Amino acid sequence: MATYFLVMMFGIGAWIAVNGLWVELPIIVQEIPESWSLPSYLTVIIQLANIGPLAFTLGNKFLPRFVKEIPVTYALVVIGVLASALLAHFWKETIYIAGADRSAALLILAFFLSMVDCTSSVAFIPYMSRFPMVYLSPYFLGEGLSGLLPSLVALAQGVGEGASNERCVAQPVYNSSSNSTSGSWGPGPRFTPKVFFWFLSVMMACCGLAFLALNTLQVTKKQQVKEREYDVTTSDMHELQEISKTEAQSTSDIQVTDNILTTRQNVFLLVILAIVNGLSNGIIPAIQSYACIPYSYYIYHLTLTLSNIANPITCLMFPLLRVKSIPVITFLCGVYCVMCTYIIIIASQSPDVLLRCGDTGAALIVVISVSSVAMVTYCKVAISSLMRNQGRKKLLWFGISTQLGSCIGALSIFVPVNVYYMFKQY
């Protein structure tokens, strides 16, 4: 039981920093110069942070004696703890650059947090190969909690009582001179972003302590398999990550079936995968603020936190509602694209969005946004399950398609938001 708990705590550190940063956006965007466009910056920053896993993978391949999972993981944890702690103190600090105030500290620290979490995908998983396959379940449970825990804390934090009912009057706007919001606004959140970022720092520290215990305690050392049994490459483990994340919920071993797809079917699935990742990891997060905040900051806050909760729940439900039919997966992806179209249309109408003055419009954007996250998560897991049956090479293409789609989506939406200002705020 001790090893299970430590592995779970170790898994929590995988993505808690970035997930926490996203759910805190409804409060942050009220007090920084970038305001509603901040999510579009974050989507690009997260893609740039993939330099971390790329550097680790190359280093592990060509300099395996120097670039190893254990020292790299210790470094990632230290960076995560320090970056979260520094965010607690400097998230509102600005620097005058290129004719405007910029949240340089926030953006730089967000890059380091993103690099930590992105690199965890290729450092944490290979380390887990030192333990029997059964310990993947508590690890991915912890990774699921890395989205759930900050969401629950954010729900407890709130965004302020006045954010839920002032829909038909001018919304609060950033005031650079006072570094606060102005307009009709009620009491603020129950605790500040500073407290929230300290929570993230503490959770990263707990991850580090759990990792230290896994490496040093006798009870955990006894659970580790012999070196020749876990001598696999970083790329091998990275390719297995997506499917292990789902299969670990219902089985303790990975077995390949005989359900082989044609080349055309595989290419078709990879194209669909790139499209939905471009939407889910690039376009929609960048414009979600324009679609939700006109209804209120509370609606934006609720949408992000419930979406973060929907993701791990969907992963847990997949083994019970497994789909292997390509036409069904295609239909579900089509439904997701329709949902995204609605969100994009609403965002393009900002600030005078559809049904802004009533509860119906607010309820619609929350339900559609959260449902779309559950839908796209299910589609990704279903496609990864089919790719798993094709062997490691197809899993490699699964990862390439995911990253390529996400990168194209993030870059394609950045210019319309921040150069041509096609999405407007109050």
Coordinates of C-alpha atoms in Angstrom, one line a residue:
M1 CA 0.0 0.0 0.0
A2 CA 2.9 2.4 0.8
T3 CA 4.3 1.9 -2.7
Y4 CA 0.8 2.5 -4.3
F5 CA 0.4 5.7 -2.4
L6 CA 3.9 7.0 -3.2
V7 CA 3.4 6.2 -6.9
M8 CA 0.1 8.0 -6.9
M9 CA 1.7 11.1 -5.3
F10 CA 4.5 10.9 -7.9
G11 CA 1.9 10.8 -10.7
I12 CA 0.1 13.9 -9.3
G13 CA 3.2 16.0 -10.1
A14 CA 3.0 15.1 -13.8
W15 CA 0.6 17.8 -15.0
I16 CA -0.7 19.6 -11.9
A17 CA 1.2 22.8 -12.6
V18 CA -0.2 23.5 -16.1
N19 CA -3.6 22.2 -15.1
G20 CA -3.6 24.5 -12.1
L21 CA -2.5 27.5 -14.2
W22 CA -5.4 27.0 -16.6
V23 CA -8.1 26.8 -13.9
E24 CA -6.7 29.9 -12.3
L25 CA -7.0 31.9 -15.5
P26 CA -10.5 33.4 -14.7
I27 CA -9.0 35.3 -11.8
I28 CA -5.6 36.1 -13.4
V29 CA -7.1 37.6 -16.6
Q30 CA -8.9 40.2 -14.6
E31 CA -5.7 41.8 -13.3
I32 CA -3.0 41.6 -16.1
P33 CA -2.5 43.6 -19.2
E34 CA -3.0 40.6 -21.6
S35 CA -6.5 40.1 -20.2
W36 CA -8.6 37.8 -22.2
S37 CA -5.9 37.1 -24.8
L38 CA -3.7 35.4 -22.1
P39 CA -4.9 31.9 -23.0
S40 CA -3.8 32.3 -26.6
Y41 CA -0.3 33.1 -25.3
L42 CA -0.3 30.0 -23.0
T43 CA -1.3 27.7 -25.9
V44 CA 1.8 28.8 -27.8
I45 CA 4.0 28.7 -24.7
I46 CA 3.0 25.1 -24.0
Q47 CA 3.9 24.1 -27.6
L48 CA 7.3 25.8 -27.3
A49 CA 7.8 24.0 -24.0
N50 CA 8.0 20.7 -26.0
I51 CA 11.6 21.6 -26.5
G52 CA 12.0 19.9 -23.0
P53 CA 10.9 16.4 -24.0
L54 CA 12.7 16.7 -27.3
A55 CA 16.0 17.6 -25.6
F56 CA 15.5 14.8 -23.1
T57 CA 14.7 12.2 -25.7
L58 CA 17.7 13.2 -27.9
G59 CA 20.0 13.3 -24.8
N60 CA 18.8 9.9 -23.6
K61 CA 19.4 8.4 -27.0
F62 CA 22.8 9.8 -27.8
L63 CA 24.2 10.5 -24.2
P64 CA 22.4 7.8 -22.2
R65 CA 25.2 7.8 -19.6
F66 CA 24.6 11.4 -18.7
V67 CA 20.9 12.0 -19.4
K68 CA 18.9 9.6 -17.2
E69 CA 15.4 9.6 -15.8
I70 CA 16.2 9.9 -12.1
P71 CA 18.5 13.0 -12.1
V72 CA 16.2 14.7 -14.8
T73 CA 13.1 14.0 -12.7
Y74 CA 14.8 15.5 -9.6
A75 CA 15.6 18.6 -11.7
L76 CA 12.0 18.8 -13.0
V77 CA 10.6 18.7 -9.5
V78 CA 12.9 21.4 -8.3
I79 CA 12.0 23.6 -11.2
G80 CA 8.3 23.0 -10.7
V81 CA 8.5 23.9 -7.0
L82 CA 10.5 27.1 -7.6
A83 CA 8.5 28.3 -10.6
S84 CA 5.2 27.8 -8.7
A85 CA 6.6 29.6 -5.7
L86 CA 7.9 32.5 -7.8
L87 CA 4.5 32.7 -9.5
A88 CA 2.9 33.2 -6.1
H89 CA 4.9 36.5 -5.7
F90 CA 5.4 37.8 -9.3
W91 CA 2.3 36.7 -11.3
K92 CA 1.1 40.3 -11.4
E93 CA 4.4 42.0 -12.1
T94 CA 4.7 43.7 -15.5
I95 CA 7.5 45.1 -17.7
Y96 CA 7.1 47.8 -20.3
I97 CA 8.1 46.1 -23.6
A98 CA 7.4 47.2 -27.2
G99 CA 5.1 50.1 -26.2
A100 CA 2.9 48.2 -23.7
D101 CA 3.0 46.6 -20.3
R102 CA 3.7 42.8 -20.5
S103 CA 3.3 40.1 -17.9
A104 CA 6.9 38.9 -18.5
A105 CA 7.3 37.1 -15.2
L106 CA 4.0 35.2 -15.6
L107 CA 4.8 34.1 -19.2
I108 CA 8.4 33.1 -18.5
L109 CA 7.4 31.1 -15.4
A110 CA 4.5 29.5 -17.3
F111 CA 7.1 28.4 -19.9
F112 CA 9.1 26.6 -17.2
L113 CA 6.0 25.0 -15.7
S114 CA 5.0 23.8 -19.1
M115 CA 8.4 22.4 -19.8
V116 CA 8.3 20.5 -16.5
D117 CA 5.0 19.0 -17.3
C118 CA 5.7 18.2 -21.0
T119 CA 9.0 16.6 -20.1
S120 CA 7.3 14.5 -17.4
S121 CA 5.7 12.6 -20.2
V122 CA 9.1 11.2 -21.3
A123 CA 10.8 11.1 -17.9
F124 CA 8.2 9.9 -15.4
I125 CA 6.9 7.0 -17.6
P126 CA 10.3 5.4 -18.3
Y127 CA 11.1 5.6 -14.6
M128 CA 7.9 3.7 -13.8
S129 CA 9.2 0.8 -16.0
R130 CA 11.4 0.0 -12.9
F131 CA 8.2 -1.2 -11.2
P132 CA 5.8 -4.0 -12.2
M133 CA 3.1 -3.1 -14.7
V134 CA 0.5 -3.2 -12.0
Y135 CA 1.9 0.1 -10.6
L136 CA 0.8 2.0 -13.8
S137 CA -2.7 2.1 -12.4
P138 CA -1.9 4.2 -9.3
Y139 CA 0.5 6.3 -11.4
F140 CA -2.2 7.2 -13.9
L141 CA -4.7 7.7 -11.1
G142 CA -2.3 10.3 -9.7
E143 CA -2.0 11.9 -13.2
G144 CA -5.8 12.1 -13.3
L145 CA -5.8 13.7 -9.9
S146 CA -3.3 16.3 -11.2
G147 CA -6.3 17.7 -13.1
L148 CA -9.0 17.0 -10.5
L149 CA -7.3 18.5 -7.4
P150 CA -6.6 22.0 -8.7
S151 CA -10.1 22.1 -10.2
L152 CA -11.6 21.3 -6.8
V153 CA -9.4 23.9 -5.1
A154 CA -10.4 26.4 -7.8
L155 CA -14.1 25.7 -7.3
A156 CA -13.6 26.3 -3.5
Q157 CA -11.7 29.5 -4.4
G158 CA -14.5 31.0 -6.6
V159 CA -14.1 34.2 -8.6
G160 CA -16.2 36.7 -6.6
E161 CA -19.9 37.0 -6.0
G162 CA -20.4 39.9 -8.4
A163 CA -19.2 37.9 -11.3
S164 CA -22.3 35.8 -11.7
N165 CA -25.1 38.3 -12.2
E166 CA -23.7 41.4 -14.1
R167 CA -24.3 40.2 -17.6
C168 CA -26.1 43.1 -19.2
V169 CA -23.9 45.9 -18.0
A170 CA -20.3 46.8 -18.8
Q171 CA -17.9 44.1 -17.5
P172 CA -14.9 44.9 -15.4
V173 CA -11.9 46.0 -17.4
Y174 CA -8.2 46.1 -16.6
N175 CA -6.9 49.3 -15.2
S176 CA -3.2 49.5 -15.6
S177 CA -2.7 52.4 -13.2
S178 CA -4.3 50.7 -10.3
N179 CA -3.6 47.1 -11.3
S180 CA -7.1 46.1 -10.5
T181 CA -10.5 45.8 -12.1
S182 CA -13.1 48.6 -12.3
G183 CA -16.8 48.6 -12.9
S184 CA -19.6 46.7 -11.2
W185 CA -18.0 44.0 -9.2
G186 CA -18.7 42.2 -5.9
P187 CA -16.5 40.6 -3.3
G188 CA -13.4 38.8 -4.7
P189 CA -12.5 35.2 -4.5
R190 CA -12.2 33.4 -1.1
F191 CA -8.4 33.4 -1.4
T192 CA -5.9 35.0 -3.8
P193 CA -3.9 33.5 -6.7
K194 CA -0.9 33.7 -4.4
V195 CA -2.4 31.1 -2.1
F196 CA -3.3 28.9 -5.1
F197 CA 0.2 29.0 -6.6
W198 CA 1.6 28.1 -3.2
F199 CA -0.7 25.1 -3.2
L200 CA 0.7 24.1 -6.6
S201 CA 4.3 24.5 -5.2
V202 CA 3.4 22.3 -2.2
M203 CA 1.9 19.6 -4.4
M204 CA 5.1 19.6 -6.6
A205 CA 7.1 19.3 -3.4
C206 CA 5.0 16.3 -2.3
C207 CA 5.7 14.7 -5.7
G208 CA 9.4 15.2 -5.2
L209 CA 9.2 13.7 -1.7
A210 CA 7.3 10.7 -3.1
F211 CA 9.9 10.3 -5.8
L212 CA 12.7 10.4 -3.2
A213 CA 10.9 7.8 -1.1
L214 CA 10.5 5.5 -4.2
N215 CA 14.2 5.7 -4.7
T216 CA 15.4 5.3 -1.1
L217 CA 12.9 3.3 1.0
Q218 CA 13.6 -0.4 1.4
V219 CA 9.9 -1.3 1.0
T220 CA 9.8 0.4 -2.4
K221 CA 13.2 -0.9 -3.6
K222 CA 11.9 -4.5 -3.0
Q223 CA 9.1 -3.8 -5.5
Q224 CA 11.4 -2.8 -8.3
V225 CA 12.1 -5.3 -11.0
K226 CA 15.6 -6.4 -12.1
E227 CA 17.4 -4.0 -14.4
R228 CA 17.3 -6.2 -17.4
E229 CA 13.5 -6.3 -17.1
Y230 CA 13.1 -2.6 -17.3
D231 CA 15.9 -1.8 -19.8
V232 CA 13.7 -0.1 -22.4
T233 CA 14.3 3.2 -24.2
T234 CA 12.6 6.5 -23.5
S235 CA 10.9 6.5 -26.9
D236 CA 9.5 3.0 -26.3
M237 CA 7.9 4.1 -23.1
H238 CA 6.7 7.4 -24.5
E239 CA 4.9 5.6 -27.3
L240 CA 3.2 3.3 -24.8
Q241 CA 2.0 6.2 -22.6
E242 CA -1.3 7.0 -24.3
I243 CA -2.6 3.5 -24.3
S244 CA -1.1 2.6 -20.9
K245 CA -3.0 5.5 -19.5
T246 CA -6.3 3.9 -20.5
E247 CA -5.5 0.2 -20.2
A248 CA -4.1 0.6 -16.7
Q249 CA -7.5 1.3 -15.5
S250 CA -8.8 -2.2 -16.3
T251 CA -5.8 -4.5 -16.7
S252 CA -2.3 -5.0 -15.4
D253 CA -0.8 -6.1 -18.7
I254 CA -0.6 -4.9 -22.3
Q255 CA -1.5 -7.4 -24.9
V256 CA -1.7 -6.9 -28.7
T257 CA -4.7 -8.1 -30.6
D258 CA -5.1 -9.2 -34.2
N259 CA -7.3 -6.3 -35.1
I260 CA -5.0 -4.8 -37.8
L261 CA -6.2 -1.7 -39.8
T262 CA -5.3 -0.9 -43.4
T263 CA -2.9 1.9 -44.2
R264 CA -5.8 4.1 -45.4
Q265 CA -7.7 3.6 -42.2
N266 CA -4.6 4.4 -40.1
V267 CA -3.9 7.6 -42.1
F268 CA -7.6 8.6 -41.8
L269 CA -7.5 8.2 -38.0
L270 CA -4.2 10.1 -37.8
V271 CA -5.7 13.0 -39.8
I272 CA -8.8 13.0 -37.5
L273 CA -6.5 12.9 -34.5
A274 CA -4.5 15.9 -35.7
I275 CA -7.7 17.9 -36.3
V276 CA -9.3 17.3 -32.9
N277 CA -6.0 18.0 -31.2
G278 CA -5.6 21.2 -33.1
L279 CA -9.0 22.3 -31.8
S280 CA -8.7 20.9 -28.2
N281 CA -5.1 21.9 -27.5
G282 CA -4.8 25.0 -29.6
I283 CA -7.8 26.9 -30.9
I284 CA -10.5 26.3 -28.3
P285 CA -8.4 27.0 -25.2
A286 CA -7.1 30.2 -26.8
I287 CA -10.6 31.7 -27.4
Q288 CA -12.6 30.1 -24.5
S289 CA -12.3 33.3 -22.6
Y290 CA -14.0 35.3 -25.4
A291 CA -16.8 32.7 -25.5
C292 CA -17.4 32.5 -21.7
I293 CA -16.5 35.8 -20.0
P294 CA -19.3 37.9 -21.7
Y295 CA -21.7 35.7 -19.7
S296 CA -19.5 36.4 -16.6
Y297 CA -16.1 35.5 -15.1
Y298 CA -18.0 32.9 -13.0
I299 CA -19.1 31.1 -16.1
Y300 CA -15.5 31.0 -17.4
H301 CA -14.3 29.8 -14.1
L302 CA -17.0 27.1 -14.0
T303 CA -16.3 26.0 -17.5
L304 CA -12.5 25.5 -17.0
T305 CA -12.9 23.7 -13.7
L306 CA -15.6 21.3 -14.8
S307 CA -13.7 20.6 -18.1
N308 CA -10.6 19.7 -16.0
I309 CA -12.8 17.3 -14.1
A310 CA -14.4 15.8 -17.2
N311 CA -11.1 14.7 -18.6
P312 CA -10.0 12.1 -16.0
I313 CA -13.6 10.9 -15.5
T314 CA -13.8 10.1 -19.3
C315 CA -10.5 8.2 -19.2
L316 CA -11.9 6.1 -16.3
M317 CA -15.1 5.4 -18.1
F318 CA -13.6 4.3 -21.4
P319 CA -12.9 0.7 -20.4
L320 CA -16.6 0.4 -19.6
L321 CA -17.8 2.0 -22.8
R322 CA -15.2 0.9 -25.3
V323 CA -15.7 1.7 -29.0
K324 CA -13.6 0.1 -31.8
S325 CA -15.7 1.1 -34.8
I326 CA -14.0 3.7 -37.0
P327 CA -17.4 5.1 -38.3
V328 CA -18.6 5.6 -34.7
I329 CA -15.3 7.3 -33.8
T330 CA -15.6 9.5 -36.9
F331 CA -19.2 10.4 -36.0
L332 CA -18.1 11.3 -32.4
C333 CA -15.3 13.5 -33.8
G334 CA -17.8 15.2 -36.1
V335 CA -20.0 15.9 -33.1
Y336 CA -17.0 17.4 -31.3
C337 CA -16.3 19.6 -34.3
V338 CA -19.9 20.9 -34.3
M339 CA -19.5 21.7 -30.6
C340 CA -16.2 23.6 -31.3
T341 CA -18.0 25.5 -34.1
Y342 CA -20.6 26.7 -31.7
I343 CA -17.8 27.9 -29.2
I344 CA -15.9 29.6 -32.0
I345 CA -19.1 31.4 -33.2
I346 CA -19.9 32.6 -29.7
A347 CA -16.3 33.8 -29.2
S348 CA -16.5 35.7 -32.5
Q349 CA -19.6 37.5 -31.3
S350 CA -17.9 38.8 -28.2
P351 CA -18.8 40.9 -26.3
D352 CA -22.4 40.8 -27.5
V353 CA -22.8 37.0 -27.5
L354 CA -25.9 35.0 -28.0
L355 CA -28.4 35.1 -25.1
R356 CA -26.0 37.1 -23.0
C357 CA -28.6 38.5 -20.7
G358 CA -30.3 35.2 -19.7
D359 CA -29.4 32.0 -18.0
T360 CA -29.9 29.9 -21.2
G361 CA -26.9 31.2 -23.0
A362 CA -24.6 30.8 -20.0
A363 CA -25.9 27.2 -19.4
L364 CA -25.4 26.4 -23.1
I365 CA -21.8 27.5 -23.2
V366 CA -20.9 25.6 -20.0
V367 CA -22.7 22.4 -21.1
I368 CA -21.3 22.4 -24.6
S369 CA -17.8 23.3 -23.5
V370 CA -17.6 20.6 -20.8
S371 CA -19.3 18.0 -23.0
S372 CA -16.8 18.8 -25.8
V373 CA -13.9 18.1 -23.5
A374 CA -15.4 14.7 -22.5
M375 CA -16.1 13.9 -26.2
V376 CA -12.6 14.7 -27.5
T377 CA -11.0 12.9 -24.6
Y378 CA -13.1 9.8 -25.5
C379 CA -12.1 10.1 -29.2
K380 CA -8.4 10.4 -28.4
V381 CA -8.5 7.4 -26.1
A382 CA -10.5 5.4 -28.6
I383 CA -8.0 6.2 -31.4
S384 CA -5.0 5.4 -29.1
S385 CA -6.6 2.0 -28.3
L386 CA -6.8 1.2 -32.0
M387 CA -3.3 2.4 -32.7
R388 CA -2.0 0.3 -29.8
N389 CA -3.1 -2.8 -31.7
Q390 CA -0.8 -1.9 -34.6
G391 CA 2.4 -1.9 -32.6
R392 CA 5.0 0.6 -31.5
K393 CA 5.4 2.3 -34.9
K394 CA 1.8 3.3 -35.0
L395 CA 2.0 4.6 -31.5
L396 CA 4.9 6.8 -32.6
W397 CA 2.7 8.2 -35.4
F398 CA 0.0 8.7 -32.8
G399 CA 2.3 10.9 -30.8
I400 CA 3.5 12.8 -33.9
S401 CA 0.0 13.5 -35.0
T402 CA -1.0 14.7 -31.6
Q403 CA 1.8 17.2 -31.3
L404 CA 1.6 18.3 -34.9
G405 CA -2.1 19.0 -34.7
S406 CA -1.7 20.8 -31.3
C407 CA 1.1 23.0 -32.6
I408 CA -0.7 24.0 -35.8
G409 CA -3.8 24.8 -33.9
A410 CA -2.0 27.0 -31.3
L411 CA 0.0 28.9 -33.9
S412 CA -3.0 29.4 -36.3
I413 CA -5.1 31.0 -33.6
F414 CA -2.4 33.2 -32.1
V415 CA -2.3 35.7 -35.0
P416 CA -6.1 36.3 -35.3
V417 CA -6.3 36.9 -31.5
N418 CA -3.2 39.0 -30.9
V419 CA -2.3 40.6 -34.3
Y420 CA -5.6 41.2 -36.1
Y421 CA -7.7 41.3 -32.9
M422 CA -10.6 39.4 -34.5
F423 CA -11.9 38.5 -31.0
K424 CA -13.0 41.4 -28.9
Q425 CA -13.4 42.1 -25.2
Y426 CA -15.1 44.8 -23.3

